[in-house]
């Protein structure tokens, strides 16, 4: 009996070891094309259509997955992916249903709006673009991918690369500003940051470039509104960043809500098939935006079955939330409104993406609980976020070198954004734990320690209108509205200010005053804060305005009355530390605007790369001239131009030269300039190159960004900065939509922003 028991024990031990070894070895599967084709051949029509369905999970709580309605659909093969579900435990539980209980055991994609970081949150994208540093921007995407993937996410709906020249549009905060060249560089950096060089690695995720296309140009700056523009503007100004993302290998593209040439993007075959796939060679899959298919009914394109067929025929592969594909495609197939080939092609692209991610090799590759514990919101990531945030801040004014502040005396910190940690991460920070964000008050207090005294008062609420404040502080972004009277709040602030040597006013927008569905007609600070600021100025103490915003604001009045203005956007989870680093001079500000600041909302849309009219203003002083292109009541030029940003030091540009005065199509031209740090601080400068085509077959902008370099200069140091110009830099889309360069005269500008530039000319010859 003992021998028999020993035999059984040995057998069980060997069996368990063998099973453990088998479990630890990843299965060897066929190459992608063969594997996906074989899997497709086994699928029923219902299972195929199910792969095209992307519902939201409603963030299932742990333990609910098996009993939820979504679980039943997953088990029946009616779901291809889920989004808005967070944490390894929840995702593993849901993935288990797909790979262990559904018939074909096809794993799910798990997506989330990882827009500017995960739990470690970086500046809003508009702020991030003001670093003009592609390595830093790429690094933010890498960290976001690492943290999101450690928490089970394998697909992000980012980057948003929509060009916007209208700050009334709230989602300007989510993009990279007004310029197609800068936007294209950022698009490439973000895609490569998320996806890396190998999607099989467990710290890379699928990117999704959005919103394709033209979403950033709605009429009136009102979100979701009609977009209407010429093809030549589309190709030259708005499409380049999307194409850059496609060229960088983005795995997916999201269709936009707006219409193009009278057809909503979600059902626009010219856009999604002719342009995206045939012209650009895109190989990934297209997903709709939230209920984008269903919303074509309100556009006037037909009922749900009609618009679902329209979307599939146009080139959409995945239906986000609306379930139009799930509920109507079988009927449309039977009626000949769609084909089996179209359905199979769409399914193939979804399965390809899952294969590329390695989900068929290991469906639980993103479900390592140890990664979730050790790779999210780490001290290293937070430190990087702090440094990157400091690089994004833009110094707009610094009269009398008021900044940097000294860590001595008494400093009054006043304003509704001063102690508002819930707002520091800005809009679209869905994974951020707001309670961990650092307020400006906390950052400044820790920065000065016992060397200086920080006195704080709120001073005012966000706005006099409580209902407006409620709309502007959604999604947990509360400002804890103070129930004292306006007079009581102001009195406390003035008392604090009178006790202090200097006043720091933390004012501007709340986080949700910009972002999706947060369009504005008034681009000034709320009246309550404007009134507070003017009362603080009347005291006679030096005032520094720390301006929080998710868009270019109209601060013409503040620029006249406040000696120092630091625009901080929403700098992320480490905001307070980063702002304090700049205020006290630990970091010399080097951010440059990626979007123009208007003098008045009436100037909007406003951007540097405008075209001349036949009657341009003839003087450079902004004075009104009748029968010229100008305003009766405002100057033409902006308050702060694209590319603008001051430093605590100063820079001198000199000795601009070209390697030759003429250039053939096959040649390369070298442009060189010397930059000297003439101030008293070490600093960084973004050297910007612009080109103007003086004569063209179609009208050309007065100036276009074609290159930039961010350099570091020690006090008194001079560096020679060179740019290489090729014929590609001189190309544009002509009236036939041909991408061409034309012989003729060109102007080349190099300088510190789009206005202040040294100029030289050259000729392009055949």
XYZ file of C-alpha atoms in Angstrom:
766
model
C 0.000 0.000 0.000
C 2.874 2.372 0.881
C 4.535 1.628 -2.492
C 1.233 2.358 -4.255
C 0.817 5.647 -2.353
C 4.393 6.661 -3.146
C 3.734 5.881 -6.810
C 0.590 8.026 -6.766
C 2.429 10.879 -5.043
C 5.293 10.686 -7.545
C 2.846 10.600 -10.440
C 0.966 13.640 -9.107
C 4.209 15.535 -8.492
C 5.508 14.823 -11.998
C 2.134 15.702 -13.490
C 1.876 18.977 -11.570
C 5.412 20.008 -12.551
C 4.704 19.122 -16.180
C 1.469 21.098 -16.122
C 3.210 24.048 -14.475
C 5.929 23.931 -17.124
C 3.322 23.796 -19.884
C 1.473 26.720 -18.329
C 4.614 28.852 -18.165
C 5.549 28.295 -21.790
C 3.778 30.621 -24.222
C 2.035 28.693 -26.979
C 3.578 28.682 -30.403
C 1.039 29.909 -32.949
C 1.009 30.328 -36.697
C 2.150 33.530 -38.426
C -0.404 36.327 -38.296
C -1.881 36.047 -41.783
C -2.392 32.283 -41.483
C -3.597 32.378 -37.882
C -6.127 35.156 -38.464
C -7.443 33.564 -41.686
C -7.959 30.211 -39.933
C -9.696 31.871 -37.000
C -11.906 33.877 -39.329
C -12.962 30.708 -41.135
C -14.256 29.255 -37.846
C -16.364 32.290 -36.925
C -20.092 32.564 -37.326
C -21.559 35.774 -38.735
C -22.682 36.760 -35.234
C -19.171 36.274 -33.851
C -17.671 38.307 -36.674
C -19.998 41.223 -36.074
C -19.323 40.898 -32.343
C -15.639 41.653 -32.938
C -16.691 45.022 -34.371
C -18.546 45.991 -31.191
C -16.866 48.238 -28.590
C -19.217 48.885 -25.654
C -18.333 50.728 -22.486
C -18.070 48.591 -19.383
C -19.482 51.121 -16.965
C -16.319 50.275 -14.974
C -17.496 46.911 -13.628
C -16.627 46.493 -9.970
C -14.658 43.421 -8.997
C -16.959 40.434 -8.639
C -19.673 41.844 -10.889
C -18.183 40.753 -14.217
C -19.825 37.330 -14.245
C -23.296 38.641 -13.426
C -23.313 41.740 -15.630
C -25.140 42.098 -18.931
C -21.813 42.738 -20.644
C -20.526 39.351 -19.451
C -23.313 37.568 -21.293
C -22.476 39.413 -24.501
C -18.772 38.586 -24.129
C -19.548 34.930 -23.562
C -21.716 34.929 -26.705
C -18.902 36.457 -28.760
C -20.669 39.801 -29.212
C -17.877 42.056 -27.910
C -14.516 42.850 -29.487
C -13.251 45.184 -26.795
C -14.231 47.269 -23.791
C -13.299 50.703 -22.599
C -13.515 52.673 -19.358
C -12.623 49.684 -17.214
C -9.603 50.144 -14.964
C -7.377 47.852 -12.859
C -5.737 44.493 -13.432
C -8.189 42.626 -11.217
C -11.268 43.806 -13.111
C -9.715 43.432 -16.542
C -8.404 39.937 -15.833
C -11.836 38.889 -14.614
C -13.469 40.141 -17.819
C -10.741 38.775 -20.097
C -11.214 35.386 -18.467
C -14.817 35.314 -19.671
C -13.674 35.978 -23.234
C -10.838 33.453 -23.391
C -12.280 30.698 -21.221
C -16.041 30.834 -21.722
C -16.678 32.143 -25.240
C -16.737 29.576 -28.060
C -13.612 30.726 -29.922
C -11.820 32.206 -26.891
C -10.869 35.445 -28.670
C -9.290 37.944 -26.239
C -10.630 41.478 -25.813
C -9.018 44.841 -26.351
C -9.205 47.169 -23.345
C -9.142 50.866 -24.161
C -9.069 54.055 -22.133
C -8.629 57.781 -22.690
C -5.007 57.892 -21.560
C -4.553 61.411 -22.906
C -1.705 63.069 -20.990
C -0.500 60.428 -18.601
C -2.149 57.745 -16.530
C -2.031 58.109 -12.734
C 1.168 60.066 -13.154
C -0.340 62.974 -15.064
C 1.570 65.364 -17.301
C 0.511 68.820 -18.520
C -2.555 68.985 -20.724
C -1.499 68.379 -24.350
C -1.661 72.089 -25.255
C 0.702 72.801 -22.382
C 2.916 69.856 -23.251
C 3.269 71.154 -26.810
C 4.736 74.365 -25.378
C 7.860 72.473 -24.329
C 8.770 72.147 -28.039
C 10.805 69.157 -26.860
C 10.014 65.958 -28.772
C 12.108 63.746 -26.503
C 10.171 64.912 -23.450
C 6.836 64.524 -25.212
C 7.738 61.015 -26.364
C 8.789 60.207 -22.818
C 5.378 61.217 -21.439
C 3.739 58.744 -23.835
C 6.186 56.008 -22.817
C 5.432 56.516 -19.128
C 1.701 56.661 -19.824
C 1.936 53.387 -21.771
C 3.968 51.748 -19.027
C 1.503 52.711 -16.297
C -1.639 51.987 -18.316
C -0.346 48.615 -19.475
C 0.639 47.754 -15.917
C -3.012 48.333 -14.985
C -4.407 46.143 -17.770
C -5.000 48.749 -20.508
C -3.698 47.908 -23.999
C -5.191 50.667 -26.152
C -5.282 54.444 -25.723
C -7.489 56.930 -27.568
C -4.570 59.281 -28.077
C -2.902 61.318 -29.510
C -5.405 63.983 -30.452
C -3.725 65.853 -33.293
C -6.502 68.203 -34.397
C -5.204 71.594 -35.489
C -7.158 74.422 -33.871
C -6.963 78.136 -34.546
C -10.041 79.007 -32.535
C -9.599 79.100 -28.745
C -13.360 79.270 -28.245
C -13.275 75.524 -28.964
C -12.748 73.795 -25.620
C -10.825 70.841 -27.007
C -7.952 73.043 -28.114
C -6.648 72.024 -24.671
C -6.366 68.412 -25.834
C -4.304 69.107 -28.944
C -0.980 70.671 -29.874
C -2.105 74.087 -31.048
C -2.366 75.814 -34.391
C 0.611 74.725 -36.466
C 0.735 71.697 -38.799
C 4.528 71.321 -38.653
C 4.816 71.384 -34.860
C 1.677 69.265 -34.607
C 3.158 66.671 -36.954
C 6.356 66.355 -34.935
C 4.337 65.882 -31.757
C 2.046 63.325 -33.418
C 5.058 61.199 -34.365
C 6.568 61.503 -30.898
C 3.348 60.418 -29.192
C 2.666 57.441 -31.457
C 6.215 56.105 -31.102
C 6.081 56.729 -27.361
C 2.930 54.668 -26.885
C 3.732 51.866 -29.304
C 7.514 51.648 -29.008
C 9.332 49.425 -31.462
C 7.547 46.199 -30.502
C 3.881 45.852 -29.542
C 4.611 42.357 -28.217
C 6.294 43.979 -25.211
C 3.999 44.270 -22.220
C 4.782 47.961 -21.628
C 3.572 49.170 -25.047
C -0.013 49.815 -26.127
C -1.970 50.606 -29.279
C -2.279 54.286 -30.120
C -5.343 55.807 -31.758
C -4.901 59.085 -33.623
C -7.960 61.312 -33.468
C -10.236 62.895 -34.557
C -10.076 62.124 -38.243
C -10.523 64.693 -39.595
C -10.751 68.491 -39.221
C -12.494 68.284 -35.843
C -10.608 71.339 -34.557
C -12.252 73.776 -36.971
C -15.962 73.856 -36.021
C -17.995 76.899 -37.000
C -18.276 79.357 -34.129
C -15.807 77.335 -32.070
C -18.766 75.267 -30.848
C -17.961 71.625 -30.198
C -19.434 69.018 -32.582
C -20.492 71.789 -34.964
C -20.229 71.809 -38.759
C -16.782 72.012 -40.353
C -16.543 73.338 -43.890
C -13.308 74.170 -45.669
C -11.608 73.943 -49.033
C -9.538 70.903 -49.932
C -6.431 73.058 -50.359
C -6.691 74.346 -46.773
C -7.470 70.840 -45.592
C -4.351 69.354 -47.198
C -1.933 72.164 -46.305
C -3.078 73.125 -42.817
C -5.198 70.442 -41.149
C -4.311 66.991 -42.513
C -0.496 66.904 -41.982
C -0.519 65.798 -38.298
C -2.881 62.897 -39.025
C -0.655 61.773 -41.881
C 2.421 62.071 -39.660
C 0.771 59.762 -37.136
C -0.131 57.268 -39.869
C 3.422 57.398 -41.217
C 4.687 56.750 -37.682
C 2.643 53.541 -37.628
C -0.389 54.315 -35.485
C -2.386 51.126 -35.021
C -5.800 52.777 -35.104
C -7.611 55.930 -36.156
C -10.755 57.439 -34.642
C -13.322 59.072 -36.927
C -14.456 62.557 -35.954
C -17.981 63.776 -35.221
C -18.054 66.561 -37.813
C -19.024 66.438 -41.441
C -16.659 66.872 -44.392
C -18.044 68.017 -47.738
C -21.546 67.373 -46.439
C -20.919 63.803 -45.257
C -20.177 63.001 -41.590
C -16.633 61.681 -41.146
C -17.962 58.427 -39.676
C -19.679 57.647 -42.986
C -17.265 59.403 -45.339
C -15.769 56.908 -47.790
C -13.529 59.492 -49.429
C -11.978 60.245 -46.042
C -11.694 56.769 -44.522
C -10.952 54.710 -47.630
C -9.737 56.866 -50.511
C -7.539 59.204 -48.485
C -6.619 57.205 -45.384
C -6.104 53.767 -46.916
C -5.485 54.235 -50.630
C -3.502 57.483 -50.591
C -1.782 57.186 -47.209
C -1.488 53.409 -46.994
C -2.972 53.034 -43.508
C -3.028 49.344 -42.465
C -4.694 49.537 -39.055
C -8.352 49.778 -38.054
C -10.784 52.669 -37.739
C -12.985 53.097 -34.664
C -15.843 55.547 -34.305
C -16.014 58.123 -31.585
C -18.599 57.611 -28.829
C -21.935 56.778 -30.596
C -20.568 58.333 -33.778
C -22.588 56.010 -36.013
C -25.881 56.670 -34.232
C -25.319 60.422 -34.381
C -25.340 60.354 -38.183
C -29.107 59.984 -37.836
C -29.268 63.477 -36.312
C -27.050 64.684 -39.155
C -29.873 63.590 -41.428
C -28.237 60.528 -43.009
C -30.929 57.931 -42.245
C -32.044 55.455 -39.594
C -29.661 53.292 -37.545
C -29.520 50.490 -40.094
C -28.824 52.930 -42.914
C -26.059 54.829 -41.123
C -24.472 51.612 -39.799
C -24.206 50.304 -43.363
C -22.905 53.707 -44.451
C -20.142 53.553 -41.819
C -19.039 50.017 -42.725
C -19.020 50.849 -46.428
C -17.012 54.006 -45.706
C -14.269 52.114 -43.879
C -15.176 51.932 -40.180
C -14.161 48.679 -38.467
C -15.274 49.201 -34.874
C -18.439 50.761 -33.475
C -17.935 52.527 -30.140
C -20.930 52.165 -27.805
C -23.725 52.629 -30.348
C -24.140 48.913 -31.223
C -25.462 49.788 -34.660
C -23.207 47.152 -36.191
C -24.300 44.566 -33.628
C -28.012 45.110 -34.158
C -28.292 45.875 -37.893
C -25.443 44.416 -39.980
C -26.990 40.953 -40.299
C -30.116 42.492 -41.755
C -28.096 44.773 -44.025
C -26.096 41.789 -45.276
C -29.280 39.857 -46.060
C -30.629 42.895 -47.921
C -27.419 43.428 -49.893
C -26.584 46.766 -48.281
C -23.202 45.473 -47.105
C -21.113 42.520 -48.249
C -19.585 39.566 -46.470
C -16.211 40.670 -47.815
C -16.532 44.031 -46.064
C -17.418 42.401 -42.766
C -14.569 39.904 -43.076
C -12.087 42.658 -43.882
C -13.146 44.653 -40.826
C -12.897 41.610 -38.549
C -9.481 40.750 -39.970
C -8.136 44.185 -39.054
C -9.406 43.869 -35.463
C -7.908 40.373 -35.119
C -4.634 41.634 -36.627
C -4.382 44.263 -33.894
C -4.953 41.666 -31.185
C -2.315 39.433 -32.747
C 0.162 42.338 -32.965
C -0.351 43.014 -29.257
C 0.446 39.381 -28.471
C -2.983 38.693 -26.991
C -3.339 35.391 -28.848
C 0.052 34.344 -27.462
C -0.897 35.418 -23.939
C -4.307 37.003 -23.324
C -3.245 37.902 -19.785
C 0.019 39.629 -20.743
C -1.317 42.924 -19.329
C -2.629 41.349 -16.138
C 0.484 41.138 -13.954
C -0.524 42.270 -10.482
C 3.122 42.869 -9.543
C 3.484 45.433 -12.322
C 0.344 47.161 -11.135
C 1.848 47.458 -7.666
C 5.304 48.674 -8.701
C 5.053 50.623 -11.978
C 2.207 53.098 -11.429
C 2.604 56.575 -9.925
C 6.155 55.842 -8.906
C 8.546 58.349 -7.387
C 10.631 58.222 -10.565
C 7.629 58.945 -12.791
C 6.428 61.747 -10.539
C 9.850 63.346 -10.596
C 9.885 63.213 -14.387
C 6.379 64.697 -14.475
C 7.539 67.561 -12.282
C 10.475 68.369 -14.561
C 8.411 68.113 -17.739
C 5.660 70.293 -16.288
C 8.172 73.020 -15.466
C 9.317 72.963 -19.114
C 5.749 73.616 -20.303
C 5.188 76.878 -18.408
C 5.284 80.043 -20.532
C 6.501 83.333 -19.092
C 4.387 85.992 -20.812
C 5.585 89.079 -18.967
C 8.274 89.912 -16.422
C 8.478 93.666 -15.968
C 11.463 94.802 -13.920
C 12.641 91.193 -13.514
C 10.068 90.646 -10.777
C 10.549 86.917 -11.246
C 12.120 84.739 -9.987
C 10.846 85.302 -6.471
C 13.143 85.328 -3.478
C 12.596 82.751 -0.762
C 12.313 85.388 1.916
C 9.861 87.795 3.468
C 6.106 87.317 3.321
C 4.315 86.142 0.172
C 0.543 86.355 -0.256
C -0.910 83.548 -2.345
C -4.441 84.502 -3.327
C -7.025 83.085 -5.689
C -9.499 80.236 -6.251
C -6.855 78.166 -8.084
C -4.228 78.474 -5.338
C -5.417 75.547 -3.243
C -7.222 73.492 -5.874
C -5.446 70.172 -6.211
C -8.467 68.563 -7.893
C -7.954 70.911 -10.862
C -4.211 70.622 -11.326
C -4.333 67.658 -13.720
C -6.677 69.489 -16.099
C -9.291 68.044 -18.398
C -9.243 64.443 -19.699
C -7.331 63.081 -16.728
C -9.619 60.100 -16.189
C -7.079 57.860 -14.434
C -5.665 60.573 -12.185
C -6.237 60.242 -8.470
C -7.001 63.901 -7.866
C -6.356 63.583 -4.146
C -2.677 62.901 -4.915
C -2.169 66.023 -7.029
C -0.049 68.842 -5.648
C -1.685 72.247 -5.230
C 0.207 75.482 -5.756
C -0.161 76.297 -2.061
C 1.471 73.020 -1.070
C 4.213 73.430 -3.671
C 5.102 76.953 -2.607
C 5.072 76.139 1.106
C 7.418 73.212 0.621
C 9.658 75.284 -1.650
C 10.276 78.043 0.890
C 10.231 75.909 4.034
C 11.049 78.166 6.953
C 12.863 80.753 4.788
C 9.721 82.709 3.922
C 6.132 83.029 5.091
C 3.257 82.041 2.795
C -0.136 83.568 3.599
C -3.177 82.220 1.751
C -6.663 83.489 0.987
C -9.125 82.298 -1.633
C -10.172 85.845 -2.498
C -13.125 84.875 -4.665
C -14.953 81.914 -6.063
C -14.326 80.853 -9.647
C -17.222 83.065 -10.741
C -20.030 85.040 -9.181
C -22.492 82.633 -10.820
C -22.746 79.413 -8.779
C -24.514 77.589 -11.629
C -21.651 78.417 -13.994
C -19.116 77.165 -11.468
C -21.004 73.892 -11.177
C -20.843 73.408 -14.962
C -17.145 74.253 -14.923
C -16.143 71.832 -12.151
C -17.563 68.500 -13.283
C -16.015 65.029 -12.897
C -14.742 65.630 -9.383
C -12.918 68.863 -10.272
C -14.614 70.800 -7.489
C -13.263 74.124 -6.257
C -15.176 73.744 -2.970
C -17.299 76.832 -3.492
C -16.996 79.176 -0.528
C -20.359 80.162 0.929
C -19.119 83.432 2.382
C -20.203 86.615 0.648
C -18.100 88.121 -2.120
C -17.285 91.025 0.183
C -16.065 88.722 2.952
C -13.839 86.783 0.566
C -12.330 89.975 -0.824
C -11.799 91.500 2.624
C -9.819 88.471 3.761
C -7.677 88.604 0.615
C -6.917 92.301 0.997
C -5.981 91.811 4.644
C -3.540 89.059 3.666
C -2.153 91.105 0.781
C -1.506 94.135 2.989
C 0.600 91.997 5.328
C 2.812 90.750 2.497
C 5.796 91.904 0.465
C 4.561 90.435 -2.807
C 1.303 88.994 -4.117
C 0.946 85.831 -6.195
C -2.525 85.669 -7.756
C -3.557 82.154 -8.835
C -6.388 82.828 -11.264
C -7.926 81.707 -14.538
C -9.997 78.778 -15.713
C -10.967 75.693 -13.787
C -9.927 72.387 -15.339
C -13.319 71.696 -16.907
C -13.763 75.171 -18.362
C -11.858 73.699 -21.300
C -12.039 70.272 -22.858
C -14.844 68.421 -24.601
C -18.162 70.275 -24.761
C -16.611 73.277 -22.990
C -16.767 75.902 -25.697
C -16.777 79.567 -24.675
C -17.803 82.832 -26.310
C -16.043 84.930 -23.684
C -12.317 84.212 -23.470
C -11.587 86.461 -20.501
C -11.131 85.333 -16.916
C -14.410 85.129 -14.987
C -15.560 88.519 -13.696
C -15.174 87.621 -10.017
C -11.480 86.954 -10.535
C -10.920 90.042 -12.684
C -12.427 92.160 -9.935
C -10.255 90.464 -7.311
C -7.099 91.045 -9.349
C -7.811 94.732 -9.835
C -8.338 95.186 -6.095
C -5.029 93.457 -5.394
C -3.222 95.708 -7.857
C -4.636 98.828 -6.185
C -2.793 97.921 -2.970
C 0.458 98.886 -4.674
C 2.414 95.739 -3.916
C 4.137 93.796 -6.746
C 1.742 91.252 -8.274
C 2.561 88.029 -10.126
C -0.309 86.468 -12.054
C -0.103 82.667 -12.189
C -2.580 81.988 -14.971
C -4.310 78.605 -15.204
C -6.006 77.878 -18.517
C -6.777 75.224 -21.093
C -6.790 77.625 -24.041
C -5.372 81.002 -25.069
C -7.280 83.588 -23.048
C -7.925 87.273 -23.682
C -5.783 88.931 -21.015
C -5.261 92.319 -22.684
C -6.310 94.209 -19.557
C -4.187 92.041 -17.262
C -1.170 92.500 -19.529
C -1.475 96.268 -19.073
C -1.816 96.226 -15.293
C 0.101 93.195 -13.960
C 3.919 93.336 -13.981
C 4.535 89.560 -14.262
C 2.438 86.815 -15.857
C 3.328 83.124 -15.815
C 0.994 80.975 -17.913
C 0.923 77.512 -16.370
C -1.918 75.743 -18.263
C -2.806 72.721 -16.093
C 0.588 71.154 -15.361
C -0.506 67.720 -14.108
C -0.285 65.781 -10.884
C 2.958 67.508 -9.809
C 1.668 70.977 -10.692
C 2.372 72.743 -7.410
C 5.979 71.622 -7.281
C 6.625 72.454 -10.931
C 5.131 75.951 -10.701
C 7.066 76.653 -7.510
C 10.276 75.484 -9.210
C 9.783 78.168 -11.856
C 8.491 80.909 -9.546
C 11.529 80.609 -7.282
C 14.064 80.175 -10.068
C 15.003 76.547 -9.588
C 13.962 76.200 -13.237
C 14.312 78.964 -15.799
C 11.094 79.013 -17.899
C 11.551 78.022 -21.543
C 8.025 77.255 -22.786
C 6.895 78.782 -26.078
C 3.286 79.249 -27.136
C 1.905 76.735 -29.618
C -1.258 78.795 -30.087
C -1.718 82.531 -30.559
C -3.179 84.654 -27.744
C -5.722 87.127 -29.168
C -6.261 90.685 -28.003
C -9.991 90.247 -28.372
C -12.347 87.349 -29.036
C -13.421 89.281 -32.138
C -10.052 88.472 -33.753
C -10.743 84.734 -33.609
C -9.808 82.658 -35.529
C -6.294 84.058 -35.286
C -3.007 82.368 -36.209
C 0.451 83.375 -37.384
C 0.465 81.533 -40.749
C -2.228 83.710 -42.259
C -2.361 84.793 -45.887
C -1.986 88.328 -47.130
C -5.043 90.031 -48.546
C -5.001 92.241 -51.627
C -5.290 95.154 -49.217
C -2.951 94.448 -46.311
C -2.538 97.023 -43.568
C 0.153 99.414 -44.716
C 1.641 100.425 -41.343
C 3.373 98.425 -38.640
C 1.922 100.406 -35.741
C -1.534 98.878 -35.897
C -3.154 102.211 -36.753
C -6.473 102.068 -38.583
C -6.475 102.616 -42.334
C -9.676 102.925 -44.327
C -10.069 100.460 -47.209
C -7.433 98.191 -45.719
C -7.899 94.809 -44.007
C -8.211 95.853 -40.365
C -10.701 96.600 -37.579
C -12.273 99.867 -36.472
C -11.884 98.924 -32.813
C -8.876 96.608 -32.532
C -5.380 96.086 -33.882
C -4.675 93.224 -36.270
C -1.802 91.608 -34.422
C -2.307 89.269 -31.441
C -1.459 89.968 -27.832
C 1.146 87.182 -27.833
C 2.233 85.511 -31.086
C 2.802 81.848 -31.853
C 6.201 80.736 -30.579
C 6.346 83.448 -27.905
C 7.799 82.895 -24.467
C 10.182 84.803 -22.229
C 13.029 83.609 -20.021
C 14.658 84.922 -16.868
C 17.667 85.513 -19.073
C 17.870 87.169 -22.512
C 19.048 85.934 -25.895
C 20.621 87.763 -28.800
C 20.418 86.479 -32.383
C 23.115 87.505 -34.841
C 24.962 86.681 -38.055
C 22.198 84.918 -39.991
C 23.689 83.392 -43.137
C 23.007 80.845 -45.854
C 25.416 78.431 -47.458
C 24.267 79.744 -50.872
C 21.837 82.268 -52.312
C 20.354 79.810 -54.776
C 19.207 76.235 -54.370
C 18.436 73.551 -56.943
C 15.730 70.928 -56.372
C 18.405 68.328 -55.643
C 20.418 70.626 -53.356
C 20.478 71.175 -49.606
C 20.812 74.643 -48.157
C 22.380 75.372 -44.789
C 20.956 78.191 -42.676
C 23.090 79.260 -39.707
C 22.649 81.781 -36.906
C 24.475 82.595 -33.683
C 22.543 82.748 -30.402
C 24.059 84.324 -27.292
C 22.802 84.213 -23.724
C 23.184 87.871 -22.762
C 21.440 87.711 -19.378
C 22.299 86.632 -15.857
C 20.872 83.106 -15.820
C 21.589 79.857 -17.608
C 18.638 79.116 -19.845
C 17.026 77.282 -22.723
C 15.856 78.805 -25.993
C 13.716 77.438 -28.826
C 15.309 78.659 -32.043
C 12.587 78.780 -34.696
C 12.906 78.665 -38.496
C 10.151 80.035 -40.751
C 9.921 80.226 -44.544
C 7.780 82.318 -46.894
C 7.158 81.467 -50.541
C 6.937 84.943 -52.081
C 5.269 83.977 -55.365
C 3.176 80.866 -55.947
C 0.587 79.379 -58.256
C -1.782 79.678 -55.279
C -1.638 82.184 -52.442
C 0.803 81.216 -49.704
C 0.995 82.084 -45.982
C 3.081 85.036 -44.854
C 5.211 82.611 -42.848
C 5.343 78.865 -42.064
C 7.275 77.021 -39.375
C 9.732 74.607 -41.004
C 12.140 73.762 -38.206
C 13.103 74.402 -34.583
C 15.813 73.442 -32.121
C 15.748 73.726 -28.356
C 19.178 74.579 -27.018
C 20.716 75.177 -23.589
C 22.991 78.156 -23.071
C 24.997 79.054 -20.017
C 25.212 82.686 -18.992
C 27.374 84.491 -21.561
C 27.615 81.467 -23.873
C 27.190 81.639 -27.658
C 26.121 78.715 -29.834
C 25.896 78.395 -33.578
C 22.613 76.827 -34.646
C 22.214 75.310 -38.105
C 19.213 74.127 -40.099
C 19.250 72.089 -43.301
C 16.739 73.166 -45.951
C 15.680 70.729 -48.670
C 13.077 70.960 -51.403
C 10.695 69.021 -49.134
C 10.561 72.054 -46.836
C 9.348 74.178 -49.739
C 6.560 71.910 -50.927
C 2.839 72.541 -50.605
C -0.410 71.272 -52.069
C -1.445 73.266 -55.129
C -4.932 73.715 -56.559
C -4.761 70.219 -58.094
C -3.775 68.800 -54.687
C -0.344 67.916 -56.000
C 2.449 68.159 -53.438
C 4.948 70.375 -55.244
C 7.718 72.934 -54.850
C 7.791 75.801 -57.320
C 10.886 77.719 -58.449
C 11.079 81.291 -57.235
C 12.059 83.611 -54.424
C 11.824 82.624 -50.752
C 12.326 84.421 -47.465
C 13.849 82.590 -44.521
C 13.370 83.788 -40.933
C 15.079 82.602 -37.755
C 14.242 83.947 -34.333
C 12.735 83.601 -30.886
C 9.090 83.566 -32.029
C 6.997 83.961 -35.170
C 7.208 87.777 -34.990
C 10.734 88.523 -33.826
C 12.870 87.050 -36.601
C 15.982 87.798 -38.608
C 15.390 87.528 -42.374
C 17.337 86.486 -45.468
C 16.308 85.542 -49.027
C 17.217 82.800 -51.500
C 16.040 81.437 -54.845
C 14.891 77.951 -55.772
C 15.866 77.166 -59.342
C 15.368 74.213 -61.693
